[in-house]
PDB file of C-alpha atoms in Angstrom:
ATOM      1  CA  LYS A 172     -10.895  24.286 -51.150  1.00  0.00           C
ATOM      2  CA  ASN A 173      -8.777  27.388 -50.783  1.00  0.00           C
ATOM      3  CA  GLU A 174      -6.290  27.857 -48.005  1.00  0.00           C
ATOM      4  CA  VAL A 175      -7.153  31.581 -47.957  1.00  0.00           C
ATOM      5  CA  GLU A 176     -10.667  32.944 -48.212  1.00  0.00           C
ATOM      6  CA  GLN A 177     -11.527  36.607 -48.555  1.00  0.00           C
ATOM      7  CA  SER A 178     -14.805  38.423 -48.153  1.00  0.00           C
ATOM      8  CA  PRO A 179     -16.473  40.182 -49.683  1.00  0.00           C
ATOM      9  CA  GLN A 180     -15.421  39.431 -53.260  1.00  0.00           C
ATOM     10  CA  ASN A 181     -16.705  42.771 -54.461  1.00  0.00           C
ATOM     11  CA  LEU A 182     -17.374  45.920 -52.508  1.00  0.00           C
ATOM     12  CA  THR A 183     -18.763  49.295 -53.542  1.00  0.00           C
ATOM     13  CA  ALA A 184     -18.605  52.186 -51.114  1.00  0.00           C
ATOM     14  CA  GLN A 185     -19.336  55.895 -51.058  1.00  0.00           C
ATOM     15  CA  GLU A 186     -16.407  58.214 -50.582  1.00  0.00           C
ATOM     16  CA  GLY A 187     -15.761  58.726 -46.897  1.00  0.00           C
ATOM     17  CA  GLU A 188     -17.121  55.378 -45.746  1.00  0.00           C
ATOM     18  CA  PHE A 189     -15.266  53.051 -43.393  1.00  0.00           C
ATOM     19  CA  ILE A 190     -14.376  49.818 -45.199  1.00  0.00           C
ATOM     20  CA  THR A 191     -13.514  46.369 -43.864  1.00  0.00           C
ATOM     21  CA  ILE A 192     -12.152  43.466 -45.879  1.00  0.00           C
ATOM     22  CA  ASN A 193     -11.831  40.094 -44.204  1.00  0.00           C
ATOM     23  CA  CYS A 194      -9.398  37.237 -44.668  1.00  0.00           C
ATOM     24  CA  SER A 195      -9.615  33.754 -43.153  1.00  0.00           C
ATOM     25  CA  TYR A 196      -7.007  31.061 -43.586  1.00  0.00           C
ATOM     26  CA  SER A 197      -6.765  27.395 -42.767  1.00  0.00           C
ATOM     27  CA  VAL A 198      -3.021  26.779 -42.572  1.00  0.00           C
ATOM     28  CA  GLY A 199      -0.423  27.563 -39.945  1.00  0.00           C
ATOM     29  CA  ILE A 200       1.365  30.739 -40.882  1.00  0.00           C
ATOM     30  CA  SER A 201       4.425  32.713 -39.969  1.00  0.00           C
ATOM     31  CA  ALA A 202       3.210  35.921 -41.612  1.00  0.00           C
ATOM     32  CA  LEU A 203       0.247  37.420 -43.416  1.00  0.00           C
ATOM     33  CA  HIS A 204       0.451  40.021 -46.169  1.00  0.00           C
ATOM     34  CA  TRP A 205      -2.071  42.499 -47.474  1.00  0.00           C
ATOM     35  CA  LEU A 206      -1.441  43.550 -51.065  1.00  0.00           C
ATOM     36  CA  GLN A 207      -3.030  46.155 -53.320  1.00  0.00           C
ATOM     37  CA  GLN A 208      -3.377  45.739 -57.075  1.00  0.00           C
ATOM     38  CA  HIS A 209      -4.688  48.502 -59.314  1.00  0.00           C
ATOM     39  CA  PRO A 210      -6.322  47.596 -62.662  1.00  0.00           C
ATOM     40  CA  GLY A 211      -3.574  46.975 -65.176  1.00  0.00           C
ATOM     41  CA  GLY A 212      -1.044  47.869 -62.547  1.00  0.00           C
ATOM     42  CA  GLY A 213       1.468  46.170 -60.397  1.00  0.00           C
ATOM     43  CA  ILE A 214       1.130  44.826 -56.898  1.00  0.00           C
ATOM     44  CA  VAL A 215       2.070  46.881 -53.886  1.00  0.00           C
ATOM     45  CA  SER A 216       2.624  45.382 -50.485  1.00  0.00           C
ATOM     46  CA  LEU A 217       0.590  47.252 -47.854  1.00  0.00           C
ATOM     47  CA  PHE A 218       1.300  45.304 -44.691  1.00  0.00           C
ATOM     48  CA  MET A 219       3.126  42.287 -43.417  1.00  0.00           C
ATOM     49  CA  LEU A 220       2.061  41.166 -39.975  1.00  0.00           C
ATOM     50  CA  SER A 221       2.329  38.170 -37.717  1.00  0.00           C
ATOM     51  CA  SER A 222       0.430  39.472 -34.683  1.00  0.00           C
ATOM     52  CA  GLY A 223      -1.609  42.377 -33.428  1.00  0.00           C
ATOM     53  CA  LYS A 224      -2.254  45.442 -35.485  1.00  0.00           C
ATOM     54  CA  LYS A 225      -0.468  47.793 -37.864  1.00  0.00           C
ATOM     55  CA  LYS A 226      -1.497  51.213 -39.105  1.00  0.00           C
ATOM     56  CA  HIS A 227      -0.290  53.193 -42.097  1.00  0.00           C
ATOM     57  CA  GLY A 228      -2.125  56.393 -42.866  1.00  0.00           C
ATOM     58  CA  ARG A 229      -5.795  55.546 -43.377  1.00  0.00           C
ATOM     59  CA  LEU A 230      -5.110  51.825 -43.530  1.00  0.00           C
ATOM     60  CA  ILE A 231      -5.241  49.493 -40.545  1.00  0.00           C
ATOM     61  CA  ALA A 232      -4.544  45.765 -40.572  1.00  0.00           C
ATOM     62  CA  THR A 233      -5.284  43.389 -37.727  1.00  0.00           C
ATOM     63  CA  ILE A 234      -4.663  39.712 -37.232  1.00  0.00           C
ATOM     64  CA  ASN A 235      -5.978  37.154 -34.769  1.00  0.00           C
ATOM     65  CA  ILE A 236      -3.691  34.136 -34.908  1.00  0.00           C
ATOM     66  CA  GLN A 237      -5.922  31.965 -32.727  1.00  0.00           C
ATOM     67  CA  GLU A 238      -8.946  32.564 -34.951  1.00  0.00           C
ATOM     68  CA  LYS A 239      -6.887  32.488 -38.155  1.00  0.00           C
ATOM     69  CA  HIS A 240      -8.418  35.728 -39.294  1.00  0.00           C
ATOM     70  CA  SER A 241      -7.230  39.107 -40.466  1.00  0.00           C
ATOM     71  CA  SER A 242      -9.002  42.309 -41.408  1.00  0.00           C
ATOM     72  CA  LEU A 243      -7.974  45.282 -43.492  1.00  0.00           C
ATOM     73  CA  HIS A 244      -9.727  48.536 -42.665  1.00  0.00           C
ATOM     74  CA  ILE A 245      -9.767  51.710 -44.706  1.00  0.00           C
ATOM     75  CA  THR A 246     -10.935  54.843 -42.956  1.00  0.00           C
ATOM     76  CA  ALA A 247     -12.359  57.836 -44.839  1.00  0.00           C
ATOM     77  CA  SER A 248     -12.273  55.939 -48.135  1.00  0.00           C
ATOM     78  CA  HIS A 249     -11.389  57.801 -51.312  1.00  0.00           C
ATOM     79  CA  PRO A 250     -11.856  56.947 -55.009  1.00  0.00           C
ATOM     80  CA  ARG A 251      -8.114  56.419 -55.333  1.00  0.00           C
ATOM     81  CA  ASP A 252      -8.482  53.486 -52.930  1.00  0.00           C
ATOM     82  CA  SER A 253     -10.335  51.643 -55.713  1.00  0.00           C
ATOM     83  CA  ALA A 254      -8.293  48.522 -56.361  1.00  0.00           C
ATOM     84  CA  VAL A 255      -8.165  44.807 -55.691  1.00  0.00           C
ATOM     85  CA  TYR A 256      -6.980  43.949 -52.191  1.00  0.00           C
ATOM     86  CA  ILE A 257      -5.326  40.565 -51.799  1.00  0.00           C
ATOM     87  CA  CYS A 258      -4.582  38.632 -48.644  1.00  0.00           C
ATOM     88  CA  ALA A 259      -1.622  36.256 -48.730  1.00  0.00           C
ATOM     89  CA  VAL A 260      -0.217  33.964 -46.062  1.00  0.00           C
ATOM     90  CA  TYR A 261       3.270  32.553 -45.688  1.00  0.00           C
ATOM     91  CA  THR A 262       3.584  29.161 -44.045  1.00  0.00           C
ATOM     92  CA  GLY A 263       7.363  29.196 -43.794  1.00  0.00           C
ATOM     93  CA  ASN A 264       7.899  27.565 -47.154  1.00  0.00           C
ATOM     94  CA  GLN A 265       4.846  28.378 -49.271  1.00  0.00           C
ATOM     95  CA  PHE A 266       2.673  31.356 -50.077  1.00  0.00           C
ATOM     96  CA  TYR A 267      -1.071  31.067 -50.485  1.00  0.00           C
ATOM     97  CA  PHE A 268      -3.175  33.890 -51.863  1.00  0.00           C
ATOM     98  CA  GLY A 269      -6.813  34.814 -51.632  1.00  0.00           C
ATOM     99  CA  THR A 270      -8.674  35.631 -54.828  1.00  0.00           C
ATOM    100  CA  GLY A 271      -8.892  39.277 -53.842  1.00  0.00           C
ATOM    101  CA  THR A 272     -11.567  41.790 -52.941  1.00  0.00           C
ATOM    102  CA  SER A 273     -12.419  44.279 -55.657  1.00  0.00           C
ATOM    103  CA  LEU A 274     -13.150  47.653 -54.070  1.00  0.00           C
ATOM    104  CA  THR A 275     -14.800  50.542 -55.883  1.00  0.00           C
ATOM    105  CA  VAL A 276     -15.147  53.844 -54.057  1.00  0.00           C
ATOM    106  CA  ILE A 277     -17.660  56.192 -55.652  1.00  0.00           C
ATOM    107  CA  PRO A 278     -17.181  59.956 -55.324  1.00  0.00           C
TER     108      PRO A 278
ATOM    109  CA  ASP B 871      16.540  52.314 -60.494  1.00  0.00           C
ATOM    110  CA  THR B 872      15.492  50.972 -57.129  1.00  0.00           C
ATOM    111  CA  GLY B 873      12.577  48.736 -58.100  1.00  0.00           C
ATOM    112  CA  VAL B 874      12.085  45.204 -59.340  1.00  0.00           C
ATOM    113  CA  SER B 875      12.173  45.004 -63.113  1.00  0.00           C
ATOM    114  CA  GLN B 876      10.904  42.302 -65.421  1.00  0.00           C
ATOM    115  CA  ASN B 877      11.502  41.694 -69.093  1.00  0.00           C
ATOM    116  CA  PRO B 878       9.804  41.426 -71.423  1.00  0.00           C
ATOM    117  CA  ARG B 879       6.596  43.107 -70.284  1.00  0.00           C
ATOM    118  CA  HIS B 880       4.573  41.267 -72.889  1.00  0.00           C
ATOM    119  CA  LYS B 881       5.206  38.047 -74.783  1.00  0.00           C
ATOM    120  CA  ILE B 882       3.054  36.446 -77.430  1.00  0.00           C
ATOM    121  CA  THR B 883       4.073  32.992 -78.548  1.00  0.00           C
ATOM    122  CA  LYS B 884       2.712  30.033 -80.411  1.00  0.00           C
ATOM    123  CA  ARG B 885       1.829  26.844 -78.607  1.00  0.00           C
ATOM    124  CA  GLY B 886       4.802  24.535 -78.368  1.00  0.00           C
ATOM    125  CA  GLN B 887       7.437  27.275 -78.327  1.00  0.00           C
ATOM    126  CA  ASN B 888       9.790  27.909 -75.427  1.00  0.00           C
ATOM    127  CA  VAL B 889       9.817  31.255 -73.625  1.00  0.00           C
ATOM    128  CA  THR B 890      12.136  32.795 -71.056  1.00  0.00           C
ATOM    129  CA  PHE B 891      11.428  35.680 -68.722  1.00  0.00           C
ATOM    130  CA  ARG B 892      13.895  37.674 -66.695  1.00  0.00           C
ATOM    131  CA  CYS B 893      13.557  39.325 -63.310  1.00  0.00           C
ATOM    132  CA  ASP B 894      16.020  41.790 -61.806  1.00  0.00           C
ATOM    133  CA  PRO B 895      15.356  42.192 -58.080  1.00  0.00           C
ATOM    134  CA  ILE B 896      16.239  45.088 -55.823  1.00  0.00           C
ATOM    135  CA  SER B 897      19.981  44.784 -55.546  1.00  0.00           C
ATOM    136  CA  GLU B 898      20.385  44.077 -51.831  1.00  0.00           C
ATOM    137  CA  HIS B 899      17.478  41.628 -51.661  1.00  0.00           C
ATOM    138  CA  ASN B 900      18.495  38.017 -51.109  1.00  0.00           C
ATOM    139  CA  ARG B 901      15.070  36.453 -51.726  1.00  0.00           C
ATOM    140  CA  LEU B 902      13.368  36.294 -55.103  1.00  0.00           C
ATOM    141  CA  TYR B 903       9.905  34.891 -55.786  1.00  0.00           C
ATOM    142  CA  TRP B 904       7.990  33.898 -58.907  1.00  0.00           C
ATOM    143  CA  TYR B 905       4.202  33.939 -59.044  1.00  0.00           C
ATOM    144  CA  ARG B 906       1.586  33.417 -61.727  1.00  0.00           C
ATOM    145  CA  GLN B 907      -1.703  35.263 -61.933  1.00  0.00           C
ATOM    146  CA  THR B 908      -4.584  34.523 -64.264  1.00  0.00           C
ATOM    147  CA  LEU B 909      -7.359  36.984 -64.976  1.00  0.00           C
ATOM    148  CA  GLY B 910      -9.685  37.519 -62.036  1.00  0.00           C
ATOM    149  CA  GLN B 911      -7.645  35.350 -59.695  1.00  0.00           C
ATOM    150  CA  GLY B 912      -5.143  36.042 -56.990  1.00  0.00           C
ATOM    151  CA  PRO B 913      -1.470  35.240 -57.599  1.00  0.00           C
ATOM    152  CA  GLU B 914      -0.266  31.657 -57.270  1.00  0.00           C
ATOM    153  CA  PHE B 915       3.115  30.885 -55.776  1.00  0.00           C
ATOM    154  CA  LEU B 916       5.507  29.112 -58.156  1.00  0.00           C
ATOM    155  CA  THR B 917       8.940  29.108 -56.568  1.00  0.00           C
ATOM    156  CA  TYR B 918      11.428  31.139 -54.583  1.00  0.00           C
ATOM    157  CA  PHE B 919      15.157  31.536 -54.175  1.00  0.00           C
ATOM    158  CA  GLN B 920      17.325  32.556 -51.303  1.00  0.00           C
ATOM    159  CA  ASN B 921      20.463  33.843 -52.958  1.00  0.00           C
ATOM    160  CA  GLU B 922      21.155  31.269 -55.693  1.00  0.00           C
ATOM    161  CA  ALA B 923      19.445  28.360 -53.960  1.00  0.00           C
ATOM    162  CA  GLN B 924      15.943  27.387 -55.056  1.00  0.00           C
ATOM    163  CA  LEU B 925      14.321  26.608 -51.722  1.00  0.00           C
ATOM    164  CA  GLU B 926      10.762  25.757 -52.637  1.00  0.00           C
ATOM    165  CA  LYS B 927       8.785  24.808 -55.718  1.00  0.00           C
ATOM    166  CA  SER B 928       5.027  24.672 -55.908  1.00  0.00           C
ATOM    167  CA  ARG B 929       3.362  21.527 -57.172  1.00  0.00           C
ATOM    168  CA  LEU B 930       1.897  23.884 -59.800  1.00  0.00           C
ATOM    169  CA  LEU B 931       5.352  24.075 -61.347  1.00  0.00           C
ATOM    170  CA  SER B 932       5.312  21.279 -63.894  1.00  0.00           C
ATOM    171  CA  ASP B 933       8.413  19.771 -65.476  1.00  0.00           C
ATOM    172  CA  ARG B 934       8.032  22.243 -68.338  1.00  0.00           C
ATOM    173  CA  PHE B 935       8.864  25.107 -65.970  1.00  0.00           C
ATOM    174  CA  SER B 936      12.351  25.814 -64.731  1.00  0.00           C
ATOM    175  CA  ALA B 937      13.761  28.752 -62.845  1.00  0.00           C
ATOM    176  CA  GLU B 938      17.324  29.745 -62.155  1.00  0.00           C
ATOM    177  CA  ARG B 939      19.151  32.391 -60.211  1.00  0.00           C
ATOM    178  CA  PRO B 940      22.741  31.515 -61.057  1.00  0.00           C
ATOM    179  CA  LYS B 941      24.624  34.285 -59.285  1.00  0.00           C
ATOM    180  CA  GLY B 942      22.062  35.165 -56.667  1.00  0.00           C
ATOM    181  CA  SER B 943      21.074  38.318 -58.511  1.00  0.00           C
ATOM    182  CA  PHE B 944      18.737  38.195 -61.516  1.00  0.00           C
ATOM    183  CA  SER B 945      16.517  35.196 -62.177  1.00  0.00           C
ATOM    184  CA  THR B 946      15.074  33.573 -65.269  1.00  0.00           C
ATOM    185  CA  LEU B 947      11.888  31.568 -65.614  1.00  0.00           C
ATOM    186  CA  GLU B 948      11.689  29.305 -68.651  1.00  0.00           C
ATOM    187  CA  ILE B 949       8.587  27.565 -69.925  1.00  0.00           C
ATOM    188  CA  GLN B 950       9.173  24.805 -72.448  1.00  0.00           C
ATOM    189  CA  ARG B 951       6.589  23.586 -74.964  1.00  0.00           C
ATOM    190  CA  THR B 952       4.120  26.284 -73.989  1.00  0.00           C
ATOM    191  CA  GLU B 953       0.430  25.460 -73.760  1.00  0.00           C
ATOM    192  CA  GLN B 954      -2.554  27.776 -73.955  1.00  0.00           C
ATOM    193  CA  GLY B 955      -3.140  27.221 -70.255  1.00  0.00           C
ATOM    194  CA  ASP B 956       0.206  28.875 -69.558  1.00  0.00           C
ATOM    195  CA  SER B 957      -1.246  32.231 -70.612  1.00  0.00           C
ATOM    196  CA  ALA B 958      -1.046  34.420 -67.519  1.00  0.00           C
ATOM    197  CA  MET B 959       0.786  37.269 -65.866  1.00  0.00           C
ATOM    198  CA  TYR B 960       4.095  36.098 -64.426  1.00  0.00           C
ATOM    199  CA  LEU B 961       5.090  38.165 -61.431  1.00  0.00           C
ATOM    200  CA  CYS B 962       8.435  38.439 -59.716  1.00  0.00           C
ATOM    201  CA  ALA B 963       9.027  39.857 -56.250  1.00  0.00           C
ATOM    202  CA  SER B 964      12.048  40.297 -54.040  1.00  0.00           C
ATOM    203  CA  SER B 965      12.626  40.796 -50.351  1.00  0.00           C
ATOM    204  CA  LEU B 966      15.341  41.080 -47.768  1.00  0.00           C
ATOM    205  CA  GLY B 967      14.926  37.916 -45.769  1.00  0.00           C
ATOM    206  CA  VAL B 968      11.298  37.326 -44.853  1.00  0.00           C
ATOM    207  CA  GLY B 969      10.519  41.029 -44.974  1.00  0.00           C
ATOM    208  CA  THR B 970       8.182  42.981 -47.198  1.00  0.00           C
ATOM    209  CA  GLN B 971       8.059  41.769 -50.779  1.00  0.00           C
ATOM    210  CA  TYR B 972       8.409  44.257 -53.598  1.00  0.00           C
ATOM    211  CA  PHE B 973       6.740  43.253 -56.820  1.00  0.00           C
ATOM    212  CA  GLY B 974       7.798  43.840 -60.390  1.00  0.00           C
ATOM    213  CA  PRO B 975       5.364  44.942 -63.106  1.00  0.00           C
ATOM    214  CA  GLY B 976       4.983  41.407 -64.428  1.00  0.00           C
ATOM    215  CA  THR B 977       5.351  39.729 -67.798  1.00  0.00           C
ATOM    216  CA  ARG B 978       2.081  39.021 -69.579  1.00  0.00           C
ATOM    217  CA  LEU B 979       2.310  35.806 -71.590  1.00  0.00           C
ATOM    218  CA  THR B 980      -0.193  34.986 -74.302  1.00  0.00           C
ATOM    219  CA  VAL B 981       0.026  31.549 -75.900  1.00  0.00           C
ATOM    220  CA  LEU B 982      -1.818  31.296 -79.198  1.00  0.00           C
TER     221      LEU B 982
END
């Protein structure tokens, strides 16, 4: 049983498509993070949020605390968005990570 | 250099040997985190420091693992009597308080 579940595990999209990655968690949290990891590369933090919605460029992250659910949206997807997207939650003293969603955007 | 750095980037060792990794956080960051990531999996939390105090340790961190941050700046992670199951990418991140974490490039450990 994982504290953080992501879906889908793998996602292939055509360039320009709108993409949604989902994250559900089972623990009480003080913050949720969305991370991006390129193959062979390091991890970059995209968003940290505890309520509502945040937007950065073509990326939008939302969270519903009552439903224990968050979504990461990518508008007008581009091949350079191809990466693994990881959801992580912070309970106040521990971090739990999802196994990631591998996104491939085809030109 | 404004990023998180980790050394070495790669380490190959024989089973039973001890290894030590170093992480240099962003200088003004008071929190430092260690994670482990195996192939195809998300990172797993190991431990974190606020300044020099180790505030939390995961149950994944066996007695063979120890981490220090003696002066509240850089941190070391030591693994004693390495096992093949310790092979993974060891990631370090730092943050200012509970803010955004910035990750280092990781140290890839291979235990033969």
